[in-house]
Short mmCIF file of C-alpha atoms and ligand atoms in Angstrom, two decimals:
data_model
loop_
_atom_site.label_atom_id
_atom_site.label_comp_id
_atom_site.label_asym_id
_atom_site.label_seq_id
_atom_site.Cartn_x
_atom_site.Cartn_y
_atom_site.Cartn_z
CA MET F 19 94.34 48.48 -63.54
CA ALA F 20 91.20 46.58 -64.44
CA ARG F 21 88.12 47.10 -62.31
CA VAL F 22 87.23 44.22 -60.02
CA TYR F 23 83.87 42.70 -59.23
CA ASN F 24 83.35 44.05 -55.72
CA PHE F 25 80.88 42.07 -53.63
CA SER F 26 80.99 44.47 -50.69
CA ALA F 27 77.79 44.90 -48.66
CA GLY F 28 78.39 48.63 -48.53
CA PRO F 29 79.78 50.97 -49.59
CA ALA F 30 79.20 48.91 -52.68
CA MET F 31 79.87 49.00 -56.40
CA LEU F 32 78.51 51.88 -58.44
CA PRO F 33 77.51 51.45 -62.09
CA GLU F 34 80.51 52.02 -64.35
CA PRO F 35 78.65 54.41 -66.70
CA VAL F 36 77.85 56.56 -63.66
CA LEU F 37 81.48 56.72 -62.59
CA SER F 38 82.58 57.49 -66.15
CA GLN F 39 80.09 60.32 -66.46
CA ALA F 40 81.17 61.71 -63.08
CA ARG F 41 84.78 61.58 -64.28
CA ASP F 42 83.92 63.37 -67.53
CA GLU F 43 82.07 66.08 -65.58
CA MET F 44 84.57 66.31 -62.73
CA LEU F 45 86.32 69.56 -63.69
CA ASP F 46 83.49 71.22 -65.59
CA TRP F 47 79.87 70.24 -65.04
CA GLN F 48 77.99 71.10 -68.24
CA GLY F 49 79.85 74.33 -69.00
CA SER F 50 79.64 75.68 -65.45
CA GLY F 51 83.42 75.62 -65.12
CA MET F 52 83.03 73.87 -61.77
CA CYS F 53 82.88 70.44 -60.21
CA VAL F 54 79.48 69.73 -58.64
CA ALA F 55 81.28 69.47 -55.28
CA GLU F 56 82.28 73.13 -55.66
CA MET F 57 78.82 74.50 -56.37
CA SER F 58 76.59 76.45 -54.04
CA HIS F 59 73.66 74.29 -53.04
CA ARG F 60 71.45 77.36 -53.60
CA GLY F 61 72.75 78.12 -57.09
CA LYS F 62 70.63 77.32 -60.12
CA GLU F 63 73.00 74.60 -61.36
CA PHE F 64 72.79 72.53 -58.21
CA MET F 65 69.10 73.26 -57.75
CA SER F 66 68.49 71.74 -61.20
CA ILE F 67 70.59 68.66 -60.34
CA ALA F 68 68.67 68.21 -57.07
CA ALA F 69 65.24 68.65 -58.66
CA GLN F 70 66.05 66.27 -61.51
CA ALA F 71 67.24 63.59 -59.07
CA GLU F 72 64.05 63.86 -57.04
CA ALA F 73 61.86 63.77 -60.16
CA ASP F 74 63.69 60.68 -61.45
CA LEU F 75 63.41 58.90 -58.08
CA ARG F 76 59.70 59.72 -57.95
CA GLU F 77 59.27 58.33 -61.46
CA LEU F 78 61.25 55.14 -60.76
CA LEU F 79 59.36 54.34 -57.54
CA LYS F 80 56.03 55.86 -58.68
CA ILE F 81 55.98 57.85 -55.44
CA PRO F 82 52.50 59.30 -54.84
CA ALA F 83 52.18 63.10 -54.64
CA ASN F 84 51.29 63.05 -50.93
CA TYR F 85 54.74 61.75 -50.03
CA LYS F 86 57.78 63.92 -49.36
CA VAL F 87 61.22 62.81 -50.53
CA LEU F 88 64.11 63.94 -48.35
CA PHE F 89 67.83 63.85 -49.17
CA LEU F 90 69.54 63.80 -45.76
CA GLN F 91 72.80 62.99 -44.02
CA GLY F 92 73.56 60.76 -41.05
CA GLY F 93 72.95 57.34 -42.60
CA ALA F 94 70.18 54.89 -41.86
CA SER F 95 71.40 54.75 -38.26
CA THR F 96 70.31 58.35 -37.65
CA GLN F 97 66.84 57.37 -38.85
CA PHE F 98 66.71 54.80 -36.04
CA SER F 99 66.18 57.83 -33.74
CA ALA F 100 64.45 60.22 -36.17
CA VAL F 101 61.64 57.72 -36.79
CA PRO F 102 60.41 57.49 -33.18
CA MET F 103 61.01 61.21 -32.61
CA ASN F 104 58.74 62.12 -35.51
CA LEU F 105 56.19 59.33 -35.61
CA LEU F 106 55.27 58.61 -31.99
CA HIS F 107 52.85 61.57 -32.10
CA GLY F 108 52.49 61.66 -28.35
CA GLY F 109 52.06 57.89 -28.05
CA GLY F 110 54.46 55.84 -25.97
CA LYS F 111 54.53 52.60 -27.89
CA ALA F 112 55.71 51.22 -31.21
CA ASP F 113 55.81 47.75 -32.79
CA TYR F 114 59.11 46.44 -34.12
CA LEU F 115 59.83 43.19 -35.94
CA ASN F 116 63.15 41.71 -34.85
CA THR F 117 64.48 39.81 -37.85
CA GLY F 118 68.24 40.42 -37.79
CA SER F 119 71.18 42.60 -36.86
CA TRP F 120 69.79 45.82 -38.29
CA SER F 121 66.35 45.50 -36.76
CA LYS F 122 68.06 44.82 -33.42
CA LYS F 123 69.89 48.13 -33.71
CA ALA F 124 66.72 49.98 -34.68
CA ILE F 125 64.95 48.48 -31.65
CA ALA F 126 67.75 49.43 -29.25
CA GLU F 127 67.59 53.03 -30.42
CA ALA F 128 63.77 53.21 -30.33
CA ARG F 129 63.87 52.06 -26.69
CA ARG F 130 65.42 55.42 -25.83
CA PHE F 131 62.15 57.07 -26.86
CA CYS F 132 59.32 54.63 -26.26
CA GLU F 133 58.20 51.22 -25.15
CA VAL F 134 58.99 48.78 -27.93
CA ASN F 135 56.65 45.87 -28.51
CA VAL F 136 58.65 43.21 -30.34
CA ALA F 137 55.78 41.96 -32.47
CA ALA F 138 57.78 39.09 -33.96
CA ALA F 139 61.30 37.78 -33.53
CA THR F 140 63.29 35.14 -35.35
CA ASP F 141 66.39 35.08 -33.15
CA ASP F 142 65.44 31.55 -32.03
CA CYS F 143 66.58 30.29 -35.46
CA LYS F 144 69.49 32.75 -35.77
CA PHE F 145 67.49 34.96 -38.14
CA THR F 146 67.30 32.44 -40.97
CA ARG F 147 63.67 33.03 -41.87
CA ALA F 148 61.03 35.77 -42.04
CA PRO F 149 58.04 35.64 -39.67
CA THR F 150 54.68 35.00 -41.31
CA GLN F 151 51.88 37.54 -41.22
CA GLU F 152 49.99 35.26 -38.78
CA GLU F 153 52.90 35.37 -36.34
CA LEU F 154 52.88 39.16 -36.02
CA ALA F 155 51.54 40.08 -32.58
CA LEU F 156 50.83 43.76 -33.28
CA GLY F 157 50.00 46.02 -30.34
CA ALA F 158 46.73 47.93 -30.33
CA GLU F 159 48.42 51.10 -29.05
CA ALA F 160 51.46 51.13 -31.32
CA ALA F 161 52.03 54.44 -33.12
CA TYR F 162 53.66 52.61 -36.05
CA VAL F 163 55.14 49.28 -37.10
CA HIS F 164 58.84 49.13 -38.02
CA TYR F 165 60.57 46.36 -39.94
CA THR F 166 63.64 45.64 -42.05
CA PRO F 167 62.50 44.16 -45.38
CA ASN F 168 66.04 43.00 -46.21
CA GLU F 169 68.48 42.09 -43.44
CA THR F 170 71.83 42.85 -45.04
CA ILE F 171 73.95 40.77 -42.67
CA GLU F 172 71.86 37.59 -42.44
CA GLY F 173 70.65 37.69 -46.06
CA VAL F 174 67.01 37.38 -45.05
CA GLU F 175 64.21 39.12 -46.86
CA PHE F 176 60.46 39.39 -46.31
CA PRO F 177 58.60 37.76 -49.20
CA TYR F 178 55.55 39.92 -48.43
CA VAL F 179 54.64 43.38 -47.13
CA PRO F 180 53.26 43.13 -43.57
CA GLU F 181 49.61 44.11 -43.08
CA THR F 182 49.30 46.49 -40.11
CA ASN F 183 45.58 47.24 -39.73
CA GLY F 184 45.98 50.86 -40.73
CA LYS F 185 49.04 51.60 -38.57
CA PRO F 186 51.81 53.40 -40.50
CA LEU F 187 54.34 50.86 -41.74
CA VAL F 188 57.97 52.02 -41.50
CA ALA F 189 60.67 50.20 -43.47
CA ASP F 190 64.46 50.33 -43.34
CA MET F 191 65.10 49.62 -47.02
CA SER F 192 68.81 50.44 -46.94
CA SER F 193 69.83 47.30 -48.79
CA THR F 194 66.85 46.77 -51.06
CA LEU F 195 65.39 50.09 -52.22
CA LEU F 196 65.50 50.29 -56.05
CA SER F 197 66.15 46.56 -56.45
CA ARG F 198 62.56 46.13 -57.74
CA PRO F 199 59.26 48.02 -57.81
CA VAL F 200 57.73 48.94 -54.44
CA ASP F 201 54.14 49.98 -53.71
CA VAL F 202 55.07 53.11 -51.76
CA SER F 203 51.43 53.72 -50.81
CA LYS F 204 51.59 50.73 -48.45
CA TYR F 205 54.16 52.53 -46.31
CA GLY F 206 54.06 55.47 -43.94
CA LEU F 207 57.80 55.94 -44.21
CA ILE F 208 60.69 54.34 -46.09
CA TYR F 209 64.32 55.15 -45.38
CA ALA F 210 67.62 54.00 -46.81
CA GLY F 211 71.29 54.81 -46.47
CA ALA F 212 72.56 55.30 -50.02
CA GLN F 213 75.77 53.30 -49.96
CA LYS F 214 74.20 49.92 -50.71
CA ASN F 215 72.02 50.34 -53.74
CA ILE F 216 71.62 54.07 -54.40
CA GLY F 217 74.88 55.99 -54.47
CA PRO F 218 77.85 56.90 -52.29
CA ALA F 219 77.84 57.00 -48.47
CA GLY F 220 76.82 60.31 -46.96
CA LEU F 221 73.32 60.45 -48.40
CA THR F 222 70.19 59.03 -46.78
CA ILE F 223 66.83 58.92 -48.55
CA VAL F 224 63.58 59.31 -46.59
CA ILE F 225 60.19 58.93 -48.27
CA VAL F 226 57.43 59.92 -45.88
CA ARG F 227 53.68 60.42 -46.07
CA GLU F 228 52.93 64.10 -45.63
CA ASP F 229 50.28 63.74 -42.93
CA LEU F 230 52.70 61.91 -40.61
CA ILE F 231 55.14 64.78 -40.20
CA GLY F 232 55.00 67.99 -38.20
CA GLN F 233 54.42 66.56 -34.71
CA PRO F 234 57.91 65.70 -33.46
CA ILE F 235 58.43 65.00 -29.76
CA ALA F 236 59.68 67.88 -27.62
CA GLY F 237 63.41 68.32 -27.89
CA THR F 238 63.73 66.84 -31.39
CA PRO F 239 66.84 68.39 -32.95
CA THR F 240 65.90 70.71 -35.82
CA MET F 241 67.98 68.65 -38.24
CA LEU F 242 65.96 65.52 -37.39
CA ASP F 243 62.56 67.16 -37.80
CA TYR F 244 61.14 65.82 -41.06
CA LYS F 245 58.80 68.80 -41.42
CA VAL F 246 61.71 71.24 -41.27
CA GLN F 247 63.61 69.18 -43.84
CA ALA F 248 60.56 68.86 -46.10
CA ASP F 249 59.71 72.57 -45.93
CA GLY F 250 63.33 73.42 -46.72
CA ASP F 251 63.59 70.97 -49.66
CA SER F 252 66.30 69.12 -47.67
CA MET F 253 68.37 72.32 -47.62
CA TYR F 254 67.88 73.50 -44.06
CA ASN F 255 71.66 73.29 -43.99
CA THR F 256 74.17 72.26 -46.64
CA PRO F 257 72.98 68.94 -48.04
CA PRO F 258 75.40 66.20 -49.24
CA THR F 259 75.60 67.78 -52.68
CA TYR F 260 78.05 65.50 -54.44
CA ALA F 261 76.39 62.32 -53.15
CA TRP F 262 72.99 63.72 -54.23
CA TYR F 263 74.40 64.35 -57.74
CA LEU F 264 75.88 60.84 -58.00
CA ALA F 265 72.60 59.30 -56.82
CA GLY F 266 70.89 61.33 -59.54
CA LEU F 267 73.22 59.77 -62.12
CA VAL F 268 72.33 56.34 -60.74
CA PHE F 269 68.61 57.15 -61.14
CA GLN F 270 69.21 58.10 -64.78
CA TRP F 271 71.16 54.89 -65.32
CA LEU F 272 68.25 52.90 -63.85
CA LYS F 273 65.83 54.63 -66.19
CA ASP F 274 68.12 53.83 -69.14
CA LYS F 275 68.16 50.17 -68.03
CA GLY F 276 64.37 50.04 -68.26
CA GLY F 277 63.41 51.01 -64.71
CA LEU F 278 62.73 48.86 -61.67
CA GLU F 279 60.71 46.15 -63.45
CA ALA F 280 63.74 45.45 -65.61
CA MET F 281 66.06 45.57 -62.57
CA ALA F 282 63.81 43.12 -60.73
CA GLU F 283 64.18 40.58 -63.54
CA ILE F 284 67.95 40.94 -63.62
CA ASN F 285 68.27 40.82 -59.82
CA ALA F 286 66.04 37.76 -59.50
CA ARG F 287 68.14 36.00 -62.14
CA LYS F 288 71.42 36.91 -60.42
CA ALA F 289 70.23 35.67 -57.03
CA LYS F 290 68.78 32.44 -58.43
CA ARG F 291 72.02 31.68 -60.23
CA LEU F 292 73.97 31.83 -56.97
CA TYR F 293 71.44 30.02 -54.76
CA ASP F 294 71.07 27.29 -57.39
CA ILE F 295 74.75 26.42 -57.40
CA ILE F 296 74.94 26.65 -53.60
CA ASP F 297 71.97 24.28 -53.23
CA ALA F 298 73.33 21.89 -55.85
CA SER F 299 76.59 21.52 -53.94
CA ALA F 300 77.44 19.79 -50.66
CA PHE F 301 80.50 22.02 -50.39
CA TYR F 302 78.61 25.34 -50.12
CA ASN F 303 75.69 26.05 -47.82
CA ASN F 304 73.19 28.85 -47.26
CA PRO F 305 71.12 28.45 -44.07
CA VAL F 306 68.21 30.73 -44.97
CA ASP F 307 64.68 29.47 -45.61
CA PRO F 308 64.34 29.45 -49.42
CA GLN F 309 61.12 31.49 -49.08
CA ALA F 310 63.03 34.31 -47.38
CA ARG F 311 66.34 34.44 -49.21
CA SER F 312 67.66 37.88 -50.03
CA TRP F 313 68.09 38.95 -53.64
CA MET F 314 70.77 41.40 -52.59
CA ASN F 315 72.96 39.70 -49.98
CA VAL F 316 73.85 36.02 -50.37
CA PRO F 317 75.69 34.59 -47.36
CA PHE F 318 77.22 31.14 -47.67
CA THR F 319 79.64 28.92 -45.80
CA LEU F 320 82.18 26.38 -46.99
CA ALA F 321 81.86 22.82 -45.66
CA ASN F 322 85.42 23.16 -44.37
CA PRO F 323 85.94 26.60 -42.76
CA GLU F 324 89.69 26.00 -42.81
CA LEU F 325 89.48 26.75 -46.51
CA ASP F 326 87.91 30.20 -45.95
CA ASP F 327 91.18 32.12 -46.15
CA ARG F 328 92.29 30.30 -49.27
CA PHE F 329 88.88 30.91 -50.88
CA LEU F 330 89.11 34.65 -50.19
CA LYS F 331 92.69 34.91 -51.37
CA GLU F 332 92.11 33.03 -54.62
CA ALA F 333 88.87 34.92 -55.26
CA LYS F 334 90.74 38.18 -54.87
CA SER F 335 93.39 37.05 -57.36
CA ALA F 336 90.54 36.30 -59.76
CA GLY F 337 89.25 39.87 -59.40
CA LEU F 338 86.39 38.96 -57.04
CA THR F 339 86.73 41.05 -53.89
CA THR F 340 85.16 41.66 -50.48
CA LEU F 341 83.48 38.27 -50.18
CA LYS F 342 84.19 37.80 -46.48
CA GLY F 343 80.99 37.33 -44.49
CA HIS F 344 80.03 39.60 -41.62
CA ARG F 345 81.96 38.69 -38.48
CA SER F 346 78.72 37.82 -36.67
CA VAL F 347 77.75 35.22 -39.29
CA GLY F 348 81.11 34.02 -40.60
CA GLY F 349 81.74 32.38 -43.95
CA MET F 350 81.21 34.40 -47.09
CA ARG F 351 78.71 36.93 -48.32
CA ALA F 352 78.20 38.05 -51.90
CA SER F 353 76.31 41.32 -52.10
CA ILE F 354 74.85 41.66 -55.56
CA TYR F 355 73.14 45.03 -55.73
CA ASN F 356 71.94 46.70 -58.93
CA ALA F 357 75.45 47.76 -59.94
CA MET F 358 76.81 44.19 -59.89
CA PRO F 359 76.54 43.05 -63.51
CA GLU F 360 75.38 39.55 -64.38
CA GLU F 361 78.91 38.91 -65.70
CA GLY F 362 80.18 39.47 -62.15
CA VAL F 363 77.85 36.81 -60.80
CA GLU F 364 78.86 34.45 -63.63
CA ALA F 365 82.52 35.02 -62.77
CA LEU F 366 81.81 34.21 -59.11
CA VAL F 367 79.85 31.08 -60.03
CA ALA F 368 82.69 29.86 -62.27
CA PHE F 369 85.21 30.57 -59.50
CA MET F 370 83.14 28.75 -56.86
CA GLN F 371 82.67 25.70 -59.05
CA GLU F 372 86.36 25.53 -59.88
CA PHE F 373 87.31 25.99 -56.21
CA GLU F 374 85.00 23.16 -55.21
CA ARG F 375 86.42 20.94 -57.96
CA THR F 376 90.00 21.49 -56.84
CA GLN F 377 89.56 21.83 -53.05
CA GLY F 378 86.27 20.06 -52.28
C1 PLP M 20 73.85 49.35 -43.83
C2 PLP M 20 72.54 49.32 -43.15
C3 PLP M 20 72.23 50.19 -42.10
C4 PLP M 20 73.21 51.20 -41.57
O1 PLP M 20 73.39 52.21 -42.47
P1 PLP M 20 74.28 53.50 -42.14
O2 PLP M 20 73.99 54.35 -43.32
O3 PLP M 20 75.69 53.04 -42.06
O4 PLP M 20 73.80 54.08 -40.86
C5 PLP M 20 70.97 50.11 -41.54
N1 PLP M 20 70.07 49.23 -41.97
C6 PLP M 20 70.33 48.35 -42.98
C7 PLP M 20 69.27 47.40 -43.42
C8 PLP M 20 71.58 48.38 -43.60
O5 PLP M 20 71.84 47.53 -44.60
#
């Protein structure tokens, strides 16, 4: 069966060369006689896979030497609690920007540990824009500032990096990390669940400035203590070995593609192609402020929602799958992460134009 173009928000498509290499190495990784999933995480084979993946990620993101890179489990949602546990440093307050469904969840979890100052919120317009820097009402006593640069469900993305007057900036980059270059030095901590733009589910990446770790609140579970994980090279217990290996193959693929500058050009082109045809049509609509439209997740509605089911069914027959929007937003959503080729976006554009011509 032919592979489809899968527009799922996550778990999402993986690059075909990565899957092919994993297949070729499935029964015997480089003469070891084993699948990577069968290897001891403390053996020299897996240690080399793990070290290479970290080195490649550091190279791709130009991660400064004073940052630790952790390969953890538990998804981004576990970081919603690990962040306050590790970064409050005895303080009782943190600033959070409320810009969509994922920041709402991060805020709800942080409230279990501290007083949350919602420094900006865009719920009044159903999360269809990003707040400006001038709107951010940052608290003087906040231990850190947390935000979600790309809201996966609403398709809203910050067009700038917030300035926080020296407070550590924490970013949930689950659906945008590796889509373009990032100046890591502007952040205290970056985290991301892998299943959007990095690799398979089961792996979570944390990039954290060294001086911020080592003062967790009393009662922090050992597994959630960043210092323990950093000192143990993310092997305090058995790490998600196979997911780590696949992410490493994705990093190599990104390097082969020319790195994150090259990905940024491709991703900007893919997003523009979709938004352009949506804006040019009265049949499709995207409600997000053009300044704050996501490169990765493109939600759109049809003028006549009664055609939604037909749209999804015909798209699926055309090999374009998982286009249904999140239940909280409705309509459609095309997630176009790194692994979605430009041909996939072209196929979607052609389908949408033909659907409008025949049904509009
Ligand atoms: C998907 C997603 C999450 C949740 O990730 P899990 O790994 O399932 O916990 C959190 N934040 C953002 C921005 C996401 O896109």
